[in-house]
Short mmCIF file of C-alpha atoms in Angstrom, two decimals:
data_model
loop_
_atom_site.label_atom_id
_atom_site.label_comp_id
_atom_site.label_asym_id
_atom_site.label_seq_id
_atom_site.Cartn_x
_atom_site.Cartn_y
_atom_site.Cartn_z
CA MET A 1 80.49 -72.76 177.79
CA ASN A 2 81.84 -69.65 179.11
CA TRP A 3 79.49 -68.72 181.99
CA GLN A 4 81.89 -65.43 183.22
CA ALA A 5 81.12 -64.26 179.74
CA ILE A 6 77.58 -65.01 179.29
CA LEU A 7 76.22 -63.35 182.91
CA LEU A 8 79.08 -60.29 181.64
CA THR A 9 77.26 -60.01 178.48
CA VAL A 10 73.77 -60.12 180.67
CA ARG A 11 74.77 -57.24 183.46
CA LEU A 12 76.77 -55.18 180.03
CA ALA A 13 73.35 -55.27 178.43
CA THR A 14 70.70 -54.89 180.89
CA THR A 15 72.62 -51.92 182.11
CA VAL A 16 72.48 -50.39 179.03
CA CYS A 17 69.26 -50.76 178.58
CA ALA A 18 68.42 -48.90 181.21
CA LEU A 19 70.22 -46.33 180.49
CA LEU A 20 69.24 -45.40 176.87
CA LEU A 21 65.75 -45.83 178.21
CA VAL A 22 66.23 -43.25 180.23
CA ILE A 23 67.71 -41.75 177.14
CA ALA A 24 65.39 -42.02 174.06
CA LEU A 25 62.34 -40.87 175.70
CA PRO A 26 63.44 -37.84 175.87
CA LEU A 27 65.72 -37.47 172.70
CA ALA A 28 62.82 -39.71 170.88
CA TYR A 29 60.14 -36.37 172.59
CA TRP A 30 62.31 -34.14 170.64
CA ILE A 31 63.08 -35.49 167.78
CA SER A 32 58.77 -36.31 167.15
CA PHE A 33 57.36 -32.80 168.50
CA PHE A 34 59.78 -30.60 168.19
CA ASN A 35 62.47 -28.65 166.56
CA ARG A 36 61.27 -30.03 163.33
CA ARG A 37 64.07 -27.39 161.19
CA TRP A 38 67.61 -28.70 163.04
CA ARG A 39 66.07 -32.53 163.40
CA PHE A 40 66.99 -34.01 160.41
CA LEU A 41 70.70 -33.35 161.84
CA VAL A 42 70.30 -34.50 165.12
CA GLU A 43 68.63 -37.92 163.58
CA ALA A 44 71.34 -38.19 161.19
CA VAL A 45 74.31 -37.87 164.20
CA ILE A 46 72.45 -41.03 166.27
CA ALA A 47 72.08 -43.03 163.26
CA LEU A 48 75.90 -42.73 162.90
CA PRO A 49 76.47 -45.96 164.14
CA LEU A 50 73.75 -47.83 162.31
CA VAL A 51 76.67 -46.96 158.62
CA LEU A 52 79.74 -46.76 160.21
CA PRO A 53 82.28 -49.76 160.16
CA PRO A 54 82.39 -50.75 163.89
CA THR A 55 86.07 -50.52 164.46
CA VAL A 56 86.36 -46.47 163.72
CA LEU A 57 83.34 -46.29 165.88
CA GLY A 58 86.05 -48.04 168.59
CA TYR A 59 88.39 -46.54 167.41
CA TYR A 60 87.31 -42.76 168.19
CA MET A 61 85.78 -44.22 171.35
CA LEU A 62 88.92 -45.73 172.57
CA VAL A 63 90.90 -42.25 171.20
CA ALA A 64 88.22 -40.10 173.68
CA PHE A 65 87.96 -42.49 176.58
CA SER A 66 91.97 -42.33 176.80
CA PRO A 67 92.86 -41.17 180.30
CA HIS A 68 94.38 -37.97 178.29
CA SER A 69 91.38 -36.81 176.24
CA PHE A 70 88.92 -34.53 177.85
CA LEU A 71 86.56 -37.43 178.53
CA GLY A 72 89.38 -40.04 180.52
CA ARG A 73 89.97 -37.31 182.73
CA LEU A 74 87.00 -36.12 183.34
CA ALA A 75 85.75 -39.56 183.94
CA ASP A 76 88.68 -39.89 186.24
CA SER A 77 88.24 -37.03 188.47
CA LEU A 78 84.37 -37.11 188.63
CA PHE A 79 83.96 -41.14 189.54
CA SER A 80 87.51 -42.44 189.87
CA VAL A 81 86.69 -44.53 187.09
CA ARG A 82 89.03 -45.38 184.17
CA LEU A 83 87.04 -45.54 180.76
CA ALA A 84 89.37 -47.14 178.08
CA PHE A 85 89.44 -51.33 178.51
CA SER A 86 86.83 -51.26 181.33
CA PHE A 87 83.15 -52.56 182.27
CA PRO A 88 81.71 -49.01 182.38
CA GLY A 89 84.46 -47.88 179.17
CA LEU A 90 82.13 -50.39 177.56
CA VAL A 91 78.59 -49.50 178.83
CA LEU A 92 79.21 -46.06 177.78
CA ALA A 93 80.82 -47.36 173.71
CA SER A 94 77.53 -49.51 174.32
CA VAL A 95 74.86 -46.77 175.12
CA ILE A 96 76.50 -44.95 171.83
CA TYR A 97 76.03 -47.59 169.39
CA SER A 98 73.27 -49.05 170.38
CA LEU A 99 71.37 -45.11 170.72
CA PRO A 100 69.83 -45.49 167.02
CA PHE A 101 68.31 -48.97 168.06
CA ALA A 102 66.58 -46.87 170.92
CA VAL A 103 65.65 -43.92 169.81
CA GLN A 104 64.23 -44.92 166.43
CA PRO A 105 61.01 -47.33 167.43
CA VAL A 106 60.29 -44.75 170.18
CA ALA A 107 60.99 -42.14 167.96
CA ASN A 108 58.58 -44.27 165.30
CA ALA A 109 55.90 -44.83 168.24
CA PHE A 110 55.67 -41.25 169.27
CA SER A 111 55.38 -40.24 165.69
CA ALA A 112 52.52 -42.66 165.07
CA VAL A 113 50.25 -41.02 167.83
CA ASP A 114 47.40 -39.32 166.28
CA SER A 115 47.71 -35.78 166.82
CA ARG A 116 44.28 -35.62 167.33
CA LEU A 117 44.58 -37.48 170.98
CA LEU A 118 46.90 -35.01 172.12
CA HIS A 119 44.68 -32.39 170.70
CA ALA A 120 41.99 -33.39 173.02
CA ALA A 121 43.73 -34.19 176.10
CA ALA A 122 45.35 -30.53 175.25
CA VAL A 123 41.71 -28.92 175.21
CA LEU A 124 40.13 -31.21 178.30
CA GLY A 125 42.92 -28.82 180.75
CA ALA A 126 46.26 -31.97 180.18
CA SER A 127 49.88 -30.53 180.75
CA ARG A 128 52.83 -31.08 177.81
CA TRP A 129 53.73 -33.90 181.30
CA ARG A 130 50.32 -35.30 181.50
CA CYS A 131 49.82 -35.67 177.96
CA PHE A 132 53.30 -37.33 177.75
CA ARG A 133 52.20 -40.01 179.98
CA THR A 134 48.44 -40.82 179.56
CA ILE A 135 48.66 -40.40 176.44
CA ILE A 136 51.46 -40.77 174.31
CA LEU A 137 53.39 -43.82 176.86
CA PRO A 138 50.21 -46.10 176.23
CA LEU A 139 49.82 -45.86 173.22
CA SER A 140 53.94 -45.60 171.73
CA LYS A 141 54.11 -49.12 175.34
CA ALA A 142 54.92 -51.52 171.94
CA GLY A 143 57.62 -48.72 169.80
CA ILE A 144 59.14 -48.87 173.85
CA LEU A 145 59.13 -52.89 174.15
CA THR A 146 60.66 -52.45 170.77
CA GLY A 147 63.64 -50.77 171.14
CA ALA A 148 64.13 -52.17 174.73
CA VAL A 149 64.66 -55.50 172.91
CA LEU A 150 66.53 -54.10 169.55
CA THR A 151 68.96 -52.26 172.16
CA PHE A 152 69.68 -55.38 174.52
CA ALA A 153 69.79 -57.69 171.56
CA HIS A 154 72.49 -55.50 169.76
CA THR A 155 74.31 -54.85 172.85
CA VAL A 156 74.54 -58.53 173.20
CA GLY A 157 75.67 -59.33 169.64
CA GLU A 158 77.74 -56.48 169.36
CA PHE A 159 81.90 -57.54 168.34
CA GLY A 160 83.91 -54.82 167.00
CA VAL A 161 83.57 -52.05 169.01
CA VAL A 162 83.61 -53.51 172.40
CA LEU A 163 86.78 -55.79 171.27
CA MET A 164 88.30 -52.05 170.10
CA VAL A 165 87.42 -49.81 173.62
CA GLY A 166 87.29 -52.62 176.20
CA GLY A 167 89.63 -55.72 174.64
CA ASN A 168 89.60 -58.90 176.12
CA ILE A 169 89.72 -59.62 179.39
CA GLN A 170 87.91 -62.33 181.38
CA GLY A 171 85.42 -61.30 183.71
CA ALA A 172 85.71 -57.40 182.59
CA THR A 173 85.08 -56.67 179.22
CA GLN A 174 84.89 -60.25 177.95
CA THR A 175 81.18 -60.96 176.26
CA ILE A 176 79.69 -63.69 174.89
CA SER A 177 80.81 -62.42 170.97
CA ILE A 178 84.66 -62.43 172.14
CA ALA A 179 84.44 -65.33 173.58
CA ILE A 180 82.39 -67.07 170.61
CA TYR A 181 85.94 -65.42 168.94
CA ASP A 182 88.92 -66.31 171.05
CA ASP A 183 87.20 -70.15 171.16
CA VAL A 184 87.65 -70.38 167.37
CA GLN A 185 91.33 -69.07 167.58
CA ALA A 186 91.81 -71.41 170.25
CA LEU A 187 90.25 -74.58 167.51
CA ASN A 188 87.73 -75.25 170.60
CA TYR A 189 84.84 -75.90 168.61
CA ALA A 190 82.54 -77.47 170.64
CA SER A 191 82.68 -74.61 172.72
CA ALA A 192 82.63 -71.56 170.24
CA ALA A 193 79.10 -73.96 168.94
CA ARG A 194 77.53 -74.08 171.99
CA THR A 195 77.90 -70.78 172.69
CA SER A 196 77.00 -69.92 168.81
CA ALA A 197 73.94 -71.79 169.34
CA LEU A 198 72.48 -69.64 172.25
CA LEU A 199 73.36 -66.55 171.13
CA LEU A 200 71.07 -67.43 167.46
CA LEU A 201 68.25 -68.82 169.63
CA PHE A 202 68.29 -66.08 171.37
CA SER A 203 68.49 -63.77 168.47
CA PHE A 204 65.87 -65.55 166.76
CA VAL A 205 63.54 -65.24 170.38
CA ALA A 206 64.32 -61.42 169.96
CA LEU A 207 63.03 -60.47 166.77
CA ALA A 208 59.78 -62.86 166.90
CA VAL A 209 59.12 -60.69 169.65
CA VAL A 210 59.48 -57.83 167.53
CA TYR A 211 57.42 -58.53 165.22
CA ALA A 212 54.77 -59.97 167.38
CA LEU A 213 55.07 -56.10 169.67
CA ASN A 214 54.48 -54.57 166.06
CA ARG A 215 51.69 -56.71 164.92
CA ARG A 216 50.09 -56.27 167.88
CA SER A 217 50.37 -52.61 167.62
CA SER A 218 49.38 -52.26 164.34
CA ILE A 219 46.04 -54.25 164.71
CA LEU A 220 45.49 -51.68 167.50
CA TRP A 221 45.58 -48.84 166.18
CA SER A 222 43.70 -49.91 162.73
CA THR A 223 40.58 -51.08 164.98
CA ALA A 224 40.99 -47.83 166.53
CA ARG A 225 40.99 -45.78 163.30
CA SER A 226 38.74 -48.08 161.59
CA ALA A 227 35.60 -47.76 164.78
CA MET B 1 28.90 -31.44 186.67
CA VAL B 2 29.83 -28.69 188.55
CA ASP B 3 26.41 -26.04 188.67
CA ARG B 4 27.69 -21.94 187.09
CA PRO B 5 25.74 -18.93 187.38
CA GLN B 6 23.61 -17.71 184.88
CA ARG B 7 25.12 -15.10 183.12
CA VAL B 8 25.13 -13.84 179.75
CA SER B 9 28.01 -15.62 177.83
CA LEU B 10 30.10 -14.00 175.03
CA LEU B 11 32.20 -16.06 172.47
CA LYS B 12 34.57 -12.48 170.51
CA ALA B 13 36.85 -13.74 167.73
CA GLU B 14 39.08 -11.94 165.13
CA ILE B 15 41.39 -14.02 163.34
CA ARG B 16 43.80 -13.90 160.54
CA HIS B 17 45.69 -16.94 159.68
CA ARG B 18 47.68 -17.78 156.42
CA LEU B 19 46.58 -21.54 156.21
CA SER B 20 48.76 -21.94 152.37
CA SER B 21 50.15 -19.51 150.23
CA SER B 22 46.67 -19.00 148.31
CA PHE B 23 44.59 -19.29 151.85
CA VAL B 24 43.74 -16.38 154.33
CA LEU B 25 41.03 -16.91 156.90
CA ASP B 26 39.80 -13.44 157.42
CA CYS B 27 37.26 -12.98 159.70
CA LYS B 28 35.43 -12.16 163.02
CA PHE B 29 32.92 -12.67 164.51
CA GLU B 30 31.27 -12.16 167.79
CA ILE B 31 28.50 -15.17 169.00
CA HIS B 32 25.95 -15.57 172.71
CA ALA B 33 25.11 -17.55 174.64
CA GLY B 34 22.90 -20.73 172.66
CA PHE B 35 23.67 -22.89 168.87
CA SER B 36 25.83 -20.46 165.71
CA VAL B 37 26.58 -22.46 163.18
CA LEU B 38 29.56 -22.45 161.44
CA PHE B 39 27.83 -22.37 157.33
CA GLY B 40 30.12 -23.70 154.62
CA ALA B 41 31.49 -26.09 151.91
CA SER B 42 34.72 -28.50 152.60
CA GLY B 43 37.42 -26.87 152.60
CA ALA B 44 36.20 -23.34 153.62
CA GLY B 45 38.35 -23.11 156.94
CA LYS B 46 35.61 -24.27 159.21
CA THR B 47 37.83 -26.35 160.70
CA SER B 48 40.61 -23.66 161.45
CA ILE B 49 38.65 -21.36 162.60
CA LEU B 50 37.47 -23.87 166.01
CA ASP B 51 41.61 -25.44 165.79
CA CYS B 52 42.41 -21.15 166.64
CA ILE B 53 39.37 -20.60 169.02
CA ALA B 54 40.34 -23.57 170.99
CA GLY B 55 44.63 -22.30 170.46
CA ILE B 56 45.47 -26.33 168.71
CA LYS B 57 46.23 -23.49 165.82
CA ARG B 58 48.01 -19.79 166.17
CA PRO B 59 46.42 -17.39 164.15
CA GLU B 60 48.87 -14.67 162.60
CA SER B 61 47.17 -11.66 164.28
CA GLY B 62 43.63 -11.45 165.82
CA ARG B 63 41.70 -11.67 169.50
CA ILE B 64 39.65 -14.22 170.54
CA GLU B 65 37.72 -13.86 173.80
CA VAL B 66 35.32 -15.67 176.05
CA ASP B 67 33.33 -15.10 178.90
CA GLU B 68 35.77 -11.86 178.71
CA VAL B 69 38.72 -13.64 179.41
CA VAL B 70 41.17 -13.08 177.16
CA CYS B 71 42.67 -16.37 174.83
CA PHE B 72 44.71 -14.40 172.42
CA ASP B 73 45.53 -11.09 171.80
CA SER B 74 48.06 -10.82 168.85
CA ALA B 75 48.83 -6.61 169.94
CA LYS B 76 49.39 -7.74 173.89
CA LYS B 77 50.81 -10.90 173.04
CA ILE B 78 48.68 -13.33 175.14
CA ASP B 79 48.03 -16.73 173.81
CA LEU B 80 46.93 -18.80 176.94
CA PRO B 81 46.88 -22.57 176.21
CA PRO B 82 44.14 -24.95 174.53
CA SER B 83 44.81 -26.25 178.26
CA ALA B 84 44.41 -23.12 180.28
CA ARG B 85 41.52 -22.29 177.55
CA ARG B 86 39.00 -24.08 178.98
CA MET B 87 36.67 -24.57 175.70
CA ALA B 88 34.94 -27.80 174.94
CA TYR B 89 35.85 -29.24 171.48
CA VAL B 90 34.38 -32.35 170.03
CA PHE B 91 36.42 -32.83 166.56
CA GLN B 92 35.22 -34.45 163.72
CA ASP B 93 36.84 -37.88 164.44
CA LEU B 94 35.84 -37.55 167.67
CA ALA B 95 39.35 -38.37 169.13
CA LEU B 96 38.47 -40.98 171.51
CA PHE B 97 41.60 -42.31 173.85
CA PRO B 98 41.96 -45.85 172.30
CA HIS B 99 43.63 -47.59 175.71
CA LEU B 100 41.11 -45.74 177.54
CA SER B 101 37.54 -46.97 178.83
CA VAL B 102 34.55 -44.90 178.01
CA LEU B 103 34.09 -44.04 181.93
CA GLU B 104 38.15 -42.85 181.55
CA ASN B 105 37.45 -41.19 178.62
CA VAL B 106 34.66 -38.46 180.30
CA ILE B 107 36.65 -38.24 183.40
CA TYR B 108 40.01 -37.33 181.77
CA GLY B 109 39.53 -33.60 181.47
CA LEU B 110 37.85 -33.56 185.47
CA ASP B 111 42.12 -34.22 187.22
CA HIS B 112 41.34 -31.91 189.23
CA LEU B 113 39.04 -33.18 191.71
CA ARG B 114 38.83 -36.33 193.73
CA LYS B 115 39.39 -39.87 192.40
CA GLU B 116 35.09 -40.05 194.17
CA THR B 117 33.69 -37.05 192.59
CA ARG B 118 35.40 -38.01 189.34
CA GLN B 119 33.52 -41.03 188.88
CA GLU B 120 30.13 -39.58 190.45
CA VAL B 121 30.40 -36.53 187.49
CA GLY B 122 31.99 -38.90 184.87
CA HIS B 123 28.75 -41.53 185.68
CA ALA B 124 25.99 -38.72 185.99
CA VAL B 125 27.09 -37.21 182.35
CA LEU B 126 27.27 -40.86 180.82
CA ALA B 127 23.81 -40.92 182.24
CA ARG B 128 22.33 -37.68 180.63
CA PHE B 129 23.34 -38.46 176.97
CA GLY B 130 21.77 -41.85 177.90
CA SER B 131 25.37 -44.00 177.83
CA GLY B 132 25.26 -44.75 181.24
CA HIS B 133 25.35 -48.59 180.46
CA LEU B 134 28.47 -47.94 178.40
CA VAL B 135 30.83 -46.90 181.12
CA GLN B 136 33.06 -49.86 181.57
CA ARG B 137 33.05 -50.85 177.68
CA SER B 138 36.29 -49.86 175.67
CA THR B 139 35.55 -46.96 173.60
CA ARG B 140 37.13 -49.24 170.74
CA ASP B 141 33.58 -51.55 171.02
CA LEU B 142 31.55 -48.49 170.62
CA SER B 143 28.71 -48.33 167.52
CA GLY B 144 28.97 -44.81 165.58
CA GLY B 145 26.21 -43.25 167.96
CA GLU B 146 27.17 -44.41 171.23
CA ARG B 147 30.90 -43.06 170.31
CA GLN B 148 29.35 -39.86 169.25
CA ARG B 149 27.09 -39.41 172.77
CA VAL B 150 30.49 -40.10 174.22
CA ALA B 151 32.56 -37.46 172.51
CA LEU B 152 29.98 -35.06 173.94
CA ALA B 153 29.96 -36.04 176.74
CA ARG B 154 33.17 -36.16 177.54
CA SER B 155 34.02 -32.81 176.30
CA LEU B 156 30.57 -31.28 178.57
CA VAL B 157 31.72 -32.37 181.82
CA THR B 158 35.07 -29.76 182.38
CA ASN B 159 32.36 -27.12 182.71
CA PRO B 160 33.55 -25.06 179.41
CA ARG B 161 33.15 -21.10 179.03
CA ALA B 162 32.29 -22.33 174.49
CA LEU B 163 31.53 -25.50 173.56
CA LEU B 164 33.12 -26.10 169.92
CA LEU B 165 31.39 -28.51 167.56
CA ASP B 166 32.81 -30.05 164.24
CA GLU B 167 30.63 -31.75 162.81
CA PRO B 168 29.82 -34.54 165.25
CA LEU B 169 26.52 -35.45 164.50
CA ALA B 170 27.04 -35.99 160.44
CA ALA B 171 27.79 -39.78 160.67
CA LEU B 172 24.42 -40.37 162.46
CA ASP B 173 20.92 -41.24 161.67
CA ARG B 174 18.14 -39.20 161.91
CA ALA B 175 16.50 -40.23 164.81
CA THR B 176 19.40 -40.81 166.46
CA ARG B 177 20.58 -37.07 165.76
CA LEU B 178 17.20 -34.97 166.43
CA LYS B 179 18.28 -36.68 170.02
CA MET B 180 21.54 -35.84 170.13
CA ILE B 181 20.54 -31.95 169.59
CA ASP B 182 17.36 -32.10 172.19
CA ALA B 183 20.33 -33.51 174.65
CA LEU B 184 22.79 -30.59 173.67
CA GLN B 185 19.81 -28.26 174.20
CA SER B 186 18.63 -29.10 176.88
CA TRP B 187 21.77 -29.11 178.41
CA ASN B 188 22.25 -25.61 176.96
CA GLU B 189 19.30 -24.13 178.58
CA GLU B 190 20.81 -24.82 182.02
CA HIS B 191 23.90 -23.40 180.99
CA ALA B 192 23.54 -21.00 178.72
CA ILE B 193 27.56 -21.24 176.50
CA PRO B 194 28.11 -20.20 172.95
CA ILE B 195 28.09 -22.86 170.79
CA LEU B 196 29.49 -23.00 168.00
CA TYR B 197 28.20 -25.93 165.15
CA VAL B 198 30.07 -26.33 161.98
CA THR B 199 27.96 -28.38 159.54
CA HIS B 200 28.37 -28.18 155.51
CA SER B 201 24.16 -29.23 155.49
CA VAL B 202 21.85 -26.59 154.68
CA ARG B 203 18.86 -28.94 156.56
CA GLU B 204 21.23 -29.38 159.76
CA ALA B 205 21.64 -25.12 159.54
CA LEU B 206 18.39 -24.74 159.48
CA ALA B 207 17.58 -27.05 162.74
CA LEU B 208 20.14 -25.79 164.75
CA GLY B 209 20.64 -22.57 164.56
CA GLN B 210 19.65 -19.47 166.62
CA ARG B 211 22.24 -17.60 163.77
CA VAL B 212 24.30 -18.72 160.83
CA LEU B 213 27.50 -17.71 159.50
CA VAL B 214 28.10 -18.15 156.42
CA VAL B 215 32.06 -18.95 155.69
CA GLU B 216 33.43 -19.21 152.05
CA ALA B 217 37.04 -18.48 151.57
CA GLY B 218 38.46 -18.05 154.99
CA GLN B 219 35.99 -15.37 155.73
CA VAL B 220 32.69 -14.95 157.02
CA ILE B 221 30.59 -13.45 154.42
CA ALA B 222 26.98 -13.68 156.22
CA GLN B 223 25.51 -13.44 159.23
CA GLY B 224 22.01 -13.64 160.27
CA THR B 225 19.10 -16.10 161.77
CA PRO B 226 18.69 -19.06 159.36
CA ALA B 227 16.20 -17.74 157.42
CA GLU B 228 18.58 -14.33 156.02
CA VAL B 229 21.45 -15.67 154.48
CA LEU B 230 20.34 -19.56 153.90
CA ASP B 231 19.27 -19.61 150.42
CA ARG B 232 18.36 -23.35 150.27
CA GLU B 233 17.92 -24.02 146.87
CA SER B 234 21.09 -22.48 146.35
CA TRP B 235 23.41 -24.71 148.77
CA GLU B 236 21.56 -28.04 148.02
#
């Protein structure tokens, strides 16, 4: 088993997951509670990675991350970081292509919070921030966890974008899915089988967790509403 | 609860707000300390009037003033957020926070006080509404009557300028309802704030109202004592 690729993938997925939680919470809040007129446009942009072929997305990112592009030069001058074929570039690309997996479950959870509860909190003197912290966040726990699990799992399994933006550099950009592809190319089926089985098991556990969380939260809501 | 000085409280409302292409709220009224009943059929606009007073809905024009504090004035572009109006509002569906305990619900509006004081005040108000034994219970485990009492306690604990009640006792049996009305009336003898009580039941309006405002199609069409404005037969 290619432990280097496994560790790099876990590091990548954890970083992306943490970054996306920070980005997804305010974005999902905005989508759920503000600017209904332009919401469909923002939602469409966020959902793009769901329908675009990974190679198309990867191609645009590769062009955008090139040392001659605006983004490439900005990253170089501000952080002395090269984005194309590097771990930081992989993180940025993964944040973009996993964005819908983080934002949509969180936005759905925020929208499902009964508006009467928010009105009650506001009438009781709570500011928007306190409403968010004490009502919306705790009641959206399942949606936030679902977003985190889906983001992690999707980042672990991505192939096309990672190959386009990161290439296949061992210890720097080679993730599990690319290591499996490499093994198959080298006719090393035993190693490919072991790593694939690990990925299959991980994906199953991730989905089981997501469905269990959603089942629990729908039970909680139906109990609260019928009481 | 914090003692408030005895004075004459007054809630003045002038609301114009289009709810749909064919339904416009257009009403003007004043209510003094004590119970006033907002009476009308379902869909007459009673809840929307309460929502406008509480600051949940923003009227297109008008003026809302309570205790000489202007909460909304379209001409002067004043629109205090709900959190700054200090109104207490018991919603029809009560809107208890399902993830918090009874005590946490009740003290939610006391964030400005120290933790110990919050707890003391919360225990006291729950005891007053016969719910002292529910303190640590989850709101999901309460009966209908217990939920109503907790919602009332939660709204009154904030020492509000006015109390808005949207059919809060509709789901209760007669005995429990009378107990709750007694508790509310005795609370208001001390606090003397305007209480606007929404109902579509003539019996409740007759039992409660020192004054009744009859709402029809978004307008207050009659005001006066229950005997003056309620024709028992035509409403039942």
